[in-house]
Amino acid sequence: DAMVIQNPRYQVTQFGKPVTLSCSQTLNHNVMYWYQQKSSQAPKLLFHYYDKDFNNEADTPDNFQSRRPNTSFCFLDIRSPGLGDAAMYLCATSRDLADNQPQHFGDGTRLSIL
Amino acid sequence: GENVEQHPSTLSVQEGDSAVIKCTYSDSASNYFPWYKQELGKRPQLIIDIRSNVGEKKDQRIAVTLNKTAKHFSLHITETQPEDSAVYFCAAKYGNKLVFGAGTILRVKS
């Protein structure tokens, strides 16, 4: 059974039209991450939540926001998607930050921009 | 800075041969090094990881070695099979985050 669930698997939006991607987890992990992965590249961390504490990467554009209303759910909001934001978006979780716990990934949402 | 270099970028081997992928990292404080396998259109899957207090770890056909002095670690796959074909990413823990290498496309020819 999937433990990190991302919906939808494929998302198409229009240039400039806000879009929200969702992630849920059944692992009760404290940390949830959002990564952007472009074709033939490594996953790139956008931000993470440790419990309710939000941590943004320095080079994440302001266009990207996140919400974590409870332990199980985390959302990625792209306020005004540009063509360069077309990518696979991966959610991951880990039990904790300090204990070097493995990160478990969801299947990702592939975002296309028209 | 936070940097993980991974080589080679592509690797073709004959079924049954061994495959080796190498990574170097820049921060001597890093102490956790996972390897992920990603098949086309699928999630990265953790296949093995190693912590800095050990030099080698093995799980069936997969092994990882770590040289902390030289700041490099390697993935070894023995008796490769066609289903091993995928992209492999190494990563190193910097502070609270994982930094990934650029990936290696492994093709196992039958």
PDB file of C-alpha atoms in Angstrom, chain B residues 11 27 29 100 109:
ATOM      1  CA  LEU B  11      26.661   3.178 -17.901  1.00  0.00           C
ATOM      2  CA  ASP B  27      31.103  18.713   3.319  1.00  0.00           C
ATOM      3  CA  ALA B  29      30.203  16.963   8.239  1.00  0.00           C
ATOM      4  CA  PHE B 100      21.357  14.633  -4.908  1.00  0.00           C
ATOM      5  CA  LYS B 109      21.904  -5.424 -21.996  1.00  0.00           C
TER       6      LYS B 109
END
